[in-house]
PDB file of C-alpha atoms and ligand atoms in Angstrom:
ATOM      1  CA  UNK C   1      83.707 125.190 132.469  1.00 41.00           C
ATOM      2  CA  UNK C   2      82.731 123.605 129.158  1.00 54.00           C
ATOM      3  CA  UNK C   3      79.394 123.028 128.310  1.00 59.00           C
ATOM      4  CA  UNK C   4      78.523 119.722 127.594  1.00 82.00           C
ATOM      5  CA  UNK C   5      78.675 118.800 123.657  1.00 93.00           C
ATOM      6  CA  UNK C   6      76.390 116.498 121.998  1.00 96.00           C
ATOM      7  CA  UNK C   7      79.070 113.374 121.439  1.00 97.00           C
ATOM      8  CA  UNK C   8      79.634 112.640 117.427  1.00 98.00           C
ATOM      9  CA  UNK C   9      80.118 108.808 116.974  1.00 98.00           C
ATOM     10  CA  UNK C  10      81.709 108.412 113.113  1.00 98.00           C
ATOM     11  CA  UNK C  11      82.595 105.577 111.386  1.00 98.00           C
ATOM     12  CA  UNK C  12      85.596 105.432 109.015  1.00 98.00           C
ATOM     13  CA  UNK C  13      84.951 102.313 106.413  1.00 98.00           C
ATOM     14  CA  UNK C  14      88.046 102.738 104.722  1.00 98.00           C
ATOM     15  CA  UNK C  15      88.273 101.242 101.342  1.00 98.00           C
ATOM     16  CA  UNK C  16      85.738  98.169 102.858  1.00 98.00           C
ATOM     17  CA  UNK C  17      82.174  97.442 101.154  1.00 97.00           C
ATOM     18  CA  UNK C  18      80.455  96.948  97.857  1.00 98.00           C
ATOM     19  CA  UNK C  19      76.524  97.535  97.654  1.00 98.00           C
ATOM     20  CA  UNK C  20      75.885  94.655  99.569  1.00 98.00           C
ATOM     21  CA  UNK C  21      77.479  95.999 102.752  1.00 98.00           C
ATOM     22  CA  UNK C  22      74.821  98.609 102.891  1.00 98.00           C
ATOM     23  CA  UNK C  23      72.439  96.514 104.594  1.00 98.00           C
ATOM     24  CA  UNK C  24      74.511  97.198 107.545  1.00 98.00           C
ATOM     25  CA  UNK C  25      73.753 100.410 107.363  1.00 98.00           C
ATOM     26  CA  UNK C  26      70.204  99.325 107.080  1.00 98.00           C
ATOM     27  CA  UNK C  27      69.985  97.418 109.839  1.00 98.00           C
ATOM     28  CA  UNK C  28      72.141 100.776 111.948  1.00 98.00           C
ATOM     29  CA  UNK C  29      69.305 102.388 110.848  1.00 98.00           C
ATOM     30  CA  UNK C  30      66.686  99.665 112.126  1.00 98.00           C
ATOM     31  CA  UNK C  31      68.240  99.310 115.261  1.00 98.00           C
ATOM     32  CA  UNK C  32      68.250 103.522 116.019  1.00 98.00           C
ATOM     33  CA  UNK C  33      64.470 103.387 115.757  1.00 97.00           C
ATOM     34  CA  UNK C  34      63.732 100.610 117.884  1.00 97.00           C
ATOM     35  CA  UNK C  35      66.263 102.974 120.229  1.00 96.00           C
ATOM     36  CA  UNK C  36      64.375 105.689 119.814  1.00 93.00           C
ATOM     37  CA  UNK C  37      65.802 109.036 121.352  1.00 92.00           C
ATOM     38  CA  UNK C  38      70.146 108.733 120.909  1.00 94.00           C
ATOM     39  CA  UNK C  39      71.954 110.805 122.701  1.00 95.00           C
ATOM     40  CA  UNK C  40      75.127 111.437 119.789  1.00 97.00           C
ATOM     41  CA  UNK C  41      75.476 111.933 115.995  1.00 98.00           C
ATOM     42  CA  UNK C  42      75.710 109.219 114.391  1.00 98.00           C
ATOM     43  CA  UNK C  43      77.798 109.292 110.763  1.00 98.00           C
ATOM     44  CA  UNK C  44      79.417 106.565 108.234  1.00 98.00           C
ATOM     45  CA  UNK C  45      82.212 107.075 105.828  1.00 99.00           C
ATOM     46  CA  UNK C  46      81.897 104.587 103.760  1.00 98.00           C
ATOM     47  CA  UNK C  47      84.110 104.491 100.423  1.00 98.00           C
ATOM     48  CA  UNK C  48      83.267 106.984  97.363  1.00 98.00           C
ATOM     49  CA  UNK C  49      80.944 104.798  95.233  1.00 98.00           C
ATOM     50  CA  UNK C  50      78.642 104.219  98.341  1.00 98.00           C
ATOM     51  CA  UNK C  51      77.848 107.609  98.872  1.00 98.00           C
ATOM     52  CA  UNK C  52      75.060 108.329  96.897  1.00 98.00           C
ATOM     53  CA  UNK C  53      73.079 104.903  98.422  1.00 98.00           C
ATOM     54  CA  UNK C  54      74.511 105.065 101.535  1.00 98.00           C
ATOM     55  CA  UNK C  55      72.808 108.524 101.853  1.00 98.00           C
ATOM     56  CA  UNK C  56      69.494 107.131 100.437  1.00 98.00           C
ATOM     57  CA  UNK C  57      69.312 104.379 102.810  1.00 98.00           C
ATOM     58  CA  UNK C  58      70.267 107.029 105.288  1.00 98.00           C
ATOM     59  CA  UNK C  59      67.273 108.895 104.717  1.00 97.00           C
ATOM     60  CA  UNK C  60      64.484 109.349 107.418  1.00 95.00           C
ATOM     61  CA  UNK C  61      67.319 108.644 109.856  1.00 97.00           C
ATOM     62  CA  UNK C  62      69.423 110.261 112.008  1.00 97.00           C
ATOM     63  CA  UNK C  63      73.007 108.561 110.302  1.00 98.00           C
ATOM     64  CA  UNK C  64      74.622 111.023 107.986  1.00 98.00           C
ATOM     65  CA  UNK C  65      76.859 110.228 105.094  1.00 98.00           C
ATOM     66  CA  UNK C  66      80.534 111.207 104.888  1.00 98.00           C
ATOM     67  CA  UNK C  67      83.172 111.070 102.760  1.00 98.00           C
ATOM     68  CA  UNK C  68      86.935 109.843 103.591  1.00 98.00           C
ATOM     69  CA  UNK C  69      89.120 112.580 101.489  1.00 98.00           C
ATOM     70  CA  UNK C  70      88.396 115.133  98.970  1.00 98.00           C
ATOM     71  CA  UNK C  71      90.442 117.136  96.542  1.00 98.00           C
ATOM     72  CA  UNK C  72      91.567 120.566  97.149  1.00 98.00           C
ATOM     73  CA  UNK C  73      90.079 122.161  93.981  1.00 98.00           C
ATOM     74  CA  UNK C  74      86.472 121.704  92.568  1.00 96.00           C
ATOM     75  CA  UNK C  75      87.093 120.411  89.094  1.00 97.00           C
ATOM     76  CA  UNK C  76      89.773 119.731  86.923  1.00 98.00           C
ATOM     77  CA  UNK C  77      92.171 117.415  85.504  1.00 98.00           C
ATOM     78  CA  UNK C  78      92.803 115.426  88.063  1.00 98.00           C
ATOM     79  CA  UNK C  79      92.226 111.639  87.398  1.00 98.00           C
ATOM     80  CA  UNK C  80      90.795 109.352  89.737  1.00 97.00           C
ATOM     81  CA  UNK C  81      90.329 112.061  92.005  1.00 98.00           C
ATOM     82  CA  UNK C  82      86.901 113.296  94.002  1.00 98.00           C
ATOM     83  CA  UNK C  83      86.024 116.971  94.463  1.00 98.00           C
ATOM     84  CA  UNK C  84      84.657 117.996  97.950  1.00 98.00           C
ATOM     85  CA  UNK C  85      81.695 119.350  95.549  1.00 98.00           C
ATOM     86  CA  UNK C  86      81.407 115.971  94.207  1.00 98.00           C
ATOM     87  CA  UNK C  87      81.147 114.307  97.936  1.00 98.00           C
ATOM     88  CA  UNK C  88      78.298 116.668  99.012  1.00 98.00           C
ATOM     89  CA  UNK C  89      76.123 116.720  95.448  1.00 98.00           C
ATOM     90  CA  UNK C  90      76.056 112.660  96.303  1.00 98.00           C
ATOM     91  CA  UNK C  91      74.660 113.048  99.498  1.00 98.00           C
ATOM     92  CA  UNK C  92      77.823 113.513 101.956  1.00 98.00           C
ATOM     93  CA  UNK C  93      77.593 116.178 104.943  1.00 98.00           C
ATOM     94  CA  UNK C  94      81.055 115.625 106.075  1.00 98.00           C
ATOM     95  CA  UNK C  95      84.350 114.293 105.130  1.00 98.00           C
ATOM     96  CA  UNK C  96      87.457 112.965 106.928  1.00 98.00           C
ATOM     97  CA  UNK C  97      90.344 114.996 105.770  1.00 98.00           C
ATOM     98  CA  UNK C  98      94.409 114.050 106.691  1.00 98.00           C
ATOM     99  CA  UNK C  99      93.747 110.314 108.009  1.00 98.00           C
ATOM    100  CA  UNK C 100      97.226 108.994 108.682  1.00 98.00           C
ATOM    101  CA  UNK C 101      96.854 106.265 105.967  1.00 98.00           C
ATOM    102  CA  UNK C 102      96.136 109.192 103.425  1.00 98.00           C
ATOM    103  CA  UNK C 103      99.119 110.936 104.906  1.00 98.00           C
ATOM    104  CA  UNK C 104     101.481 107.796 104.930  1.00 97.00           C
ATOM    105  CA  UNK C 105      99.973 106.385 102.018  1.00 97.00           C
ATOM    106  CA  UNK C 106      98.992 109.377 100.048  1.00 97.00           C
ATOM    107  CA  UNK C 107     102.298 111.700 101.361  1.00 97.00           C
ATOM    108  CA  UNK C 108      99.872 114.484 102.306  1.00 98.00           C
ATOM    109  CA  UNK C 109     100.923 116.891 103.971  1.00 98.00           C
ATOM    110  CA  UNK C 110     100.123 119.257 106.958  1.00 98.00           C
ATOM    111  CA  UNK C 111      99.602 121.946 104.161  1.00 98.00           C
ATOM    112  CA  UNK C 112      97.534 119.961 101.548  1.00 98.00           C
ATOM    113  CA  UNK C 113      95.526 118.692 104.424  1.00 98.00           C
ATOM    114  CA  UNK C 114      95.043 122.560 105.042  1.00 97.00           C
ATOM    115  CA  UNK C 115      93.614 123.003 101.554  1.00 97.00           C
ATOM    116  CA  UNK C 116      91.551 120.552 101.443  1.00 98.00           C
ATOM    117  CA  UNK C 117      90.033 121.545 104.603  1.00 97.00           C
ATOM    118  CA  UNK C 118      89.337 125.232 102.929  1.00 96.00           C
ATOM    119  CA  UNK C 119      87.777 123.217 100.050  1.00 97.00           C
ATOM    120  CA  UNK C 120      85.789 120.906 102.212  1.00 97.00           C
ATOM    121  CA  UNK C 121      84.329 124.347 103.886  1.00 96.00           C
ATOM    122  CA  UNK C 122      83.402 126.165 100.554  1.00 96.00           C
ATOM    123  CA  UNK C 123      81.463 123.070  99.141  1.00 97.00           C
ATOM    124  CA  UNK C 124      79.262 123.018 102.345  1.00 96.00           C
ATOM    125  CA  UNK C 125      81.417 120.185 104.342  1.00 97.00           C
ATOM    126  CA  UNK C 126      81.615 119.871 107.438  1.00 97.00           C
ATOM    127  CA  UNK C 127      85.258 118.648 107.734  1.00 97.00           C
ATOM    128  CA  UNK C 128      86.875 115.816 110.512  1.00 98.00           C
ATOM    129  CA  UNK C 129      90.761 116.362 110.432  1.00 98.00           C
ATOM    130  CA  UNK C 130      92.803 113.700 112.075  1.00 98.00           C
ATOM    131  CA  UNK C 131      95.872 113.947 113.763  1.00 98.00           C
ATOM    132  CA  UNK C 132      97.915 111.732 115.760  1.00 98.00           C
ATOM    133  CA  UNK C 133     101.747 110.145 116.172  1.00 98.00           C
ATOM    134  CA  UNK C 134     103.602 107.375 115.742  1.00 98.00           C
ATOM    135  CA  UNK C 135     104.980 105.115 118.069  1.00 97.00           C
ATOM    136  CA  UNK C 136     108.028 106.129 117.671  1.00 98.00           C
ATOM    137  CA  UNK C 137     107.334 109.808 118.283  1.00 98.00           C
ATOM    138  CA  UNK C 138     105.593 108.879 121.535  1.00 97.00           C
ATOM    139  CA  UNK C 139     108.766 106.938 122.694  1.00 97.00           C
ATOM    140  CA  UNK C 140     110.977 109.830 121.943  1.00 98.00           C
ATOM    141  CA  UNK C 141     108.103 111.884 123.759  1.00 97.00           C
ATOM    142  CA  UNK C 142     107.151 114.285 121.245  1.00 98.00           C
ATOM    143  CA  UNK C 143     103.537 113.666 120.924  1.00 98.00           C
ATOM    144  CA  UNK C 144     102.269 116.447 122.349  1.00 98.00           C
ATOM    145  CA  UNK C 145     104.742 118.810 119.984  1.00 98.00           C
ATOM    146  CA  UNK C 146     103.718 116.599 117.115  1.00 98.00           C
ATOM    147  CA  UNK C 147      99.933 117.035 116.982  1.00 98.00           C
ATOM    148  CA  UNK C 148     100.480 120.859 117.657  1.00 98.00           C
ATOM    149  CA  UNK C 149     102.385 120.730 114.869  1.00 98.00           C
ATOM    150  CA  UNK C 150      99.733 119.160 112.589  1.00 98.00           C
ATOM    151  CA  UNK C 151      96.979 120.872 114.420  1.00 98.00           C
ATOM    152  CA  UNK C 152      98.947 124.157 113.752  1.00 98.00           C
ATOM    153  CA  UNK C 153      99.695 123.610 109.886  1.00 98.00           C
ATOM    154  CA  UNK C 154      96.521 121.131 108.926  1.00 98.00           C
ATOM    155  CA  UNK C 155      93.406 124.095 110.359  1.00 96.00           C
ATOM    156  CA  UNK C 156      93.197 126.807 108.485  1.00 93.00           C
ATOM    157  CA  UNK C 157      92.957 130.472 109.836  1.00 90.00           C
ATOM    158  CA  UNK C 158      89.034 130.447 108.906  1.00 84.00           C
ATOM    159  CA  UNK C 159      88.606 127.027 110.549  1.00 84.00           C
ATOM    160  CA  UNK C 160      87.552 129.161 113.710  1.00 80.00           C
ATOM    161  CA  UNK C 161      83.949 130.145 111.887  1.00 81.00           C
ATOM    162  CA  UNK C 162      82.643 126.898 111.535  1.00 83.00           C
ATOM    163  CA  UNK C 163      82.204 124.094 113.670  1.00 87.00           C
ATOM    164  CA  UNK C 164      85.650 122.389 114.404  1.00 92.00           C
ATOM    165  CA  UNK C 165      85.849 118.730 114.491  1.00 98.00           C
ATOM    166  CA  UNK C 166      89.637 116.943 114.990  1.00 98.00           C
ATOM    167  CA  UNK C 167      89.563 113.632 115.266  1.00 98.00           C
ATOM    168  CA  UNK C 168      92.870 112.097 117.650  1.00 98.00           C
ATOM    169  CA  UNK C 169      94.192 109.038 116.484  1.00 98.00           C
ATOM    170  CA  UNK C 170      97.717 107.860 117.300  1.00 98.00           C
ATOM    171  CA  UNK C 171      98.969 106.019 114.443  1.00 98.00           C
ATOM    172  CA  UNK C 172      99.850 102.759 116.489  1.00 97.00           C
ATOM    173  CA  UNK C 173      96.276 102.293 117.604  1.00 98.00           C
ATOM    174  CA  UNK C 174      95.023 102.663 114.438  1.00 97.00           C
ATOM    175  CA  UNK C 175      93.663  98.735 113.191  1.00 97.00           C
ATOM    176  CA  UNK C 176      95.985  97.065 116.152  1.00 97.00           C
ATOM    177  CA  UNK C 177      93.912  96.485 119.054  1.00 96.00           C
ATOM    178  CA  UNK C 178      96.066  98.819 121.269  1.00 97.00           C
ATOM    179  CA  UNK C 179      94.906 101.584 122.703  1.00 97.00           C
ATOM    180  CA  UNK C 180      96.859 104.122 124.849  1.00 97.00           C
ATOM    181  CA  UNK C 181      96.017 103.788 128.395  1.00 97.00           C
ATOM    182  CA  UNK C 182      93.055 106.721 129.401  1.00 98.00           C
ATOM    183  CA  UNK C 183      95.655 109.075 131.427  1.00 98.00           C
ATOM    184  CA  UNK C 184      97.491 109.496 127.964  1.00 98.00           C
ATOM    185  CA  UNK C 185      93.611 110.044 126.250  1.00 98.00           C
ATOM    186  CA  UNK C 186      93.008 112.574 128.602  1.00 98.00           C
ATOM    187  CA  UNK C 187      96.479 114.300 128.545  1.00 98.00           C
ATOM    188  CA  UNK C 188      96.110 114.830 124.532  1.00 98.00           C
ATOM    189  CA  UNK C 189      93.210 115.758 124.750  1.00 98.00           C
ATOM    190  CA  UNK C 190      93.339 118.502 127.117  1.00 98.00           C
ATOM    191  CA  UNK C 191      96.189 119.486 125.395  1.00 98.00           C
ATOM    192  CA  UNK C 192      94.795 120.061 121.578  1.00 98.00           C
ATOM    193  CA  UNK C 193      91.723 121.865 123.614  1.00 98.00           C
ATOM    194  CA  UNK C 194      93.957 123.900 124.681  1.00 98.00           C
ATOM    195  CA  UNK C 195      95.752 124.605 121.096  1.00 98.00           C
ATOM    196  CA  UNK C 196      92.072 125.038 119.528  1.00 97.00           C
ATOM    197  CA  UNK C 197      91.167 127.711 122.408  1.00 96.00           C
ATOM    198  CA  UNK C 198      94.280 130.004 121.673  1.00 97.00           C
ATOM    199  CA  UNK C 199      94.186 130.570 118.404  1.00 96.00           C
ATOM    200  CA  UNK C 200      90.168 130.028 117.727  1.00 95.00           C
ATOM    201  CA  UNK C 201      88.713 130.817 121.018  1.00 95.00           C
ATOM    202  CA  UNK C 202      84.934 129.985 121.634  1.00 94.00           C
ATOM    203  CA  UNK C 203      85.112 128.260 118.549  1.00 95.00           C
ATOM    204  CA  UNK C 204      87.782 125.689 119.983  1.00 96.00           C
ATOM    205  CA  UNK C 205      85.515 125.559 123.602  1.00 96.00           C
ATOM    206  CA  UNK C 206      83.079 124.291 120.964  1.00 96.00           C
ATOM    207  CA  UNK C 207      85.241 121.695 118.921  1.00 97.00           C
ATOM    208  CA  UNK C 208      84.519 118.159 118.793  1.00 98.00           C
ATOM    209  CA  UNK C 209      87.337 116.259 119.581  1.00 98.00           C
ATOM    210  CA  UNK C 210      87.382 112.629 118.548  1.00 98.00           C
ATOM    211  CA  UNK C 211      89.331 109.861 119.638  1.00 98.00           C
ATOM    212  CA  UNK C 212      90.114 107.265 117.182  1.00 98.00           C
ATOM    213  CA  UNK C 213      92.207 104.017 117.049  1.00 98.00           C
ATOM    214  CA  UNK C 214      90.833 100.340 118.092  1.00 98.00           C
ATOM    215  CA  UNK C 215      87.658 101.833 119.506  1.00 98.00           C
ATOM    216  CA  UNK C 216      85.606  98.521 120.329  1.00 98.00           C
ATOM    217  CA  UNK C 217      82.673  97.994 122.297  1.00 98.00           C
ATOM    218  CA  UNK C 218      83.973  96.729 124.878  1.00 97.00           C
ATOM    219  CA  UNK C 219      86.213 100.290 125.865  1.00 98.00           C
ATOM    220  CA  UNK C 220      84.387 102.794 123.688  1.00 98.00           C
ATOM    221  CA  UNK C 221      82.356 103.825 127.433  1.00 98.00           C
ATOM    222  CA  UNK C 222      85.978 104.393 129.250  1.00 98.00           C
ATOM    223  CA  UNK C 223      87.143 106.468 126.584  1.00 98.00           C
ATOM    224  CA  UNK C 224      83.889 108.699 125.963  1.00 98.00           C
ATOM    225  CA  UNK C 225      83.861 109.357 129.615  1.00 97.00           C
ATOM    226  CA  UNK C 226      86.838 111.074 129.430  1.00 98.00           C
ATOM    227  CA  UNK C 227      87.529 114.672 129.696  1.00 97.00           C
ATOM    228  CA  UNK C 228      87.411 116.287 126.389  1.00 98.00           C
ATOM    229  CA  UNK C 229      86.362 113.285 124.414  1.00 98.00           C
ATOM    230  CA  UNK C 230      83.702 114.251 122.526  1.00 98.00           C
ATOM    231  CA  UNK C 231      83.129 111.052 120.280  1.00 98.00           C
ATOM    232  CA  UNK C 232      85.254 108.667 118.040  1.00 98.00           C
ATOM    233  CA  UNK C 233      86.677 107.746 115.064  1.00 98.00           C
ATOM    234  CA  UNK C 234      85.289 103.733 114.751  1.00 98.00           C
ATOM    235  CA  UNK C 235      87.195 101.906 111.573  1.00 98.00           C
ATOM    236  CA  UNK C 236      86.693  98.050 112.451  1.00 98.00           C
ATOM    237  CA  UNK C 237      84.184  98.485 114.715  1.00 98.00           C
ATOM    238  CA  UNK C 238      82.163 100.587 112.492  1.00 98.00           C
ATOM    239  CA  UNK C 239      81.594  97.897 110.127  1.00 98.00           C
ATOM    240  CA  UNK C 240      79.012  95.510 111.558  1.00 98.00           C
ATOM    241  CA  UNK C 241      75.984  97.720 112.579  1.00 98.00           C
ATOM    242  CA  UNK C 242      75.803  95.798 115.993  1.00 98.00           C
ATOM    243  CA  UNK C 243      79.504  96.482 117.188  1.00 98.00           C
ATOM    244  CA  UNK C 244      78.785  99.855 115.943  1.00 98.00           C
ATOM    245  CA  UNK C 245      75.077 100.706 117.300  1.00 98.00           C
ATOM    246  CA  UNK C 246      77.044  99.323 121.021  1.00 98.00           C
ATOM    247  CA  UNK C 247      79.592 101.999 120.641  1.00 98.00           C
ATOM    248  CA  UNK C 248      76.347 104.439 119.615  1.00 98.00           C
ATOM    249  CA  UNK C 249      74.888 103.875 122.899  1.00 97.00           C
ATOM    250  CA  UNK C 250      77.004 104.046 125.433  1.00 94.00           C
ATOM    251  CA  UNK C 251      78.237 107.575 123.924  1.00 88.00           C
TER     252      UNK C 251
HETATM  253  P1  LIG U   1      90.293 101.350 113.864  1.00 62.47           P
HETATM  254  O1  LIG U   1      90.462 102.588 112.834  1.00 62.47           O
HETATM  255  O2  LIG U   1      89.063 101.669 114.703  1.00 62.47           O
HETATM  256  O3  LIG U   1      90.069 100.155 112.971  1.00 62.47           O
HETATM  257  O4  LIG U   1      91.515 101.285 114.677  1.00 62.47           O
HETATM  258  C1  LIG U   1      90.240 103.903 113.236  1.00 62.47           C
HETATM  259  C2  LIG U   1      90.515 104.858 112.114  1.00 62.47           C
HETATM  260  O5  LIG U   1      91.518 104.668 111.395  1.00 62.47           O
HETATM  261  O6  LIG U   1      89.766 105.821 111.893  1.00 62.47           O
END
């Protein structure tokens, strides 16, 4: 029997909000007093340059700061590029690693996502790795074999001494309002906490696993009720502290 794991509500930004946008997170943070006691984590990934204010704004509250990728190595010549050393001297306690718009946009791979996931863990990070497949891989009806795949070639071995987090998000419900129906939730679900268990034992009892893609307020309580749901991924919804704080509390 699994023990009941406090739920982890993130928000993914994406590459959405100058300075000004962080009065939503002020008014997140306003709203979680008046709440008082919460019953999840709360983070916000908002892009790079927010970081460092996001995580002042953040302080005396229970929101942490993340970041959305990092690079594999500390330092180096790598232009344009943010170290996972970098995200957590700003401020940042965890970071989304393998989204599948870094993947499709960035080509990332299984194996890089792997890396950075080693790098994330050595610079104090607690990483998020997402998974998740396409529609077209769910018509052909390999997503099961898919997300083993990535869940098989994105963890590394040490993964299994920290605290896991994977984050499921099938590519087509990513932005589009469509969510698979809650059967399909719990079958994936069930399925990577299976995965995790084999190879990293009490470690993958423990994981957090996320579902992300179109989480709104108005199905976020269906879908955290679910076995082996542990929290979401929120992208739209995560960007208006109201829609956001709704999700919050029904987790
Ligand atoms: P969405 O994004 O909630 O806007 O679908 C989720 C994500 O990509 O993390």
């Amino acid at each position: 029997m699994q023990e009941q794991l406090r739920p982890l509500i993130a928000g993914n930004w994406k590459m959405n909000g100058t300075g000004a946008a962080l009065e939503q997170l002020a008014h997140l943070k306003t709203l979680l007093e008046e709440a008082g006691e919460i019953a999840s984590d709360v983070l916000i990934c908002p892009p790079a340059t927010l970081i460092h204010r996001a995580a002042q704004r953040a302080e005396g509250s229970p929101i942490r700061i993340g970041g959305q990728d990092c690079h594999a190595k500390v330092s180096g010549a790598h232009t344009g590029d943010v170290s996972a050393t970098m995200l957590f001297d700003a401020g940042a306690s965890h970071v989304i690693l393998g989204h599948s718009e870094r993947r499709a946009d960035h080509g990332e791979t299984s194996a890089m996502v792997s890396e950075k996931v080693q790098a994330a863990l050595a610079a104090g990070l607690v990483p998020i790795v997402c998974v998740g497949e396409t529609e077209a891989e769910r018509e052909q009806g390999r997503a099961n074999q898919v997300v083993a795949e990535q869940l098989a070639q994105s963890l590394p071995d040490d993964f299994g001494n920290t605290q896991i987090i994977v984050a499921y998000e099938p590519v087509w419900a990513i932005g589009t309002g469509r969510t698979p129906n809650i059967g399909d939730i719990a079958e994936m679900h069930a399925h990577m906490r299976a995965l995790l268990v084999e190879r990293f034992g009490a470690a993958g009892e423990a994981a957090l696993l996320l579902y992300g893609g179109s989480v709104k307020p108005d199905n976020a309580g269906e879908i955290l009720r679910t076995a082996n749901v542990n929290g979401a991924l929120v992208g739209g919804a995560s960007l208006l502290a109201n829609d956001f704080f709704s999700i919050i509390v029904v987790a």
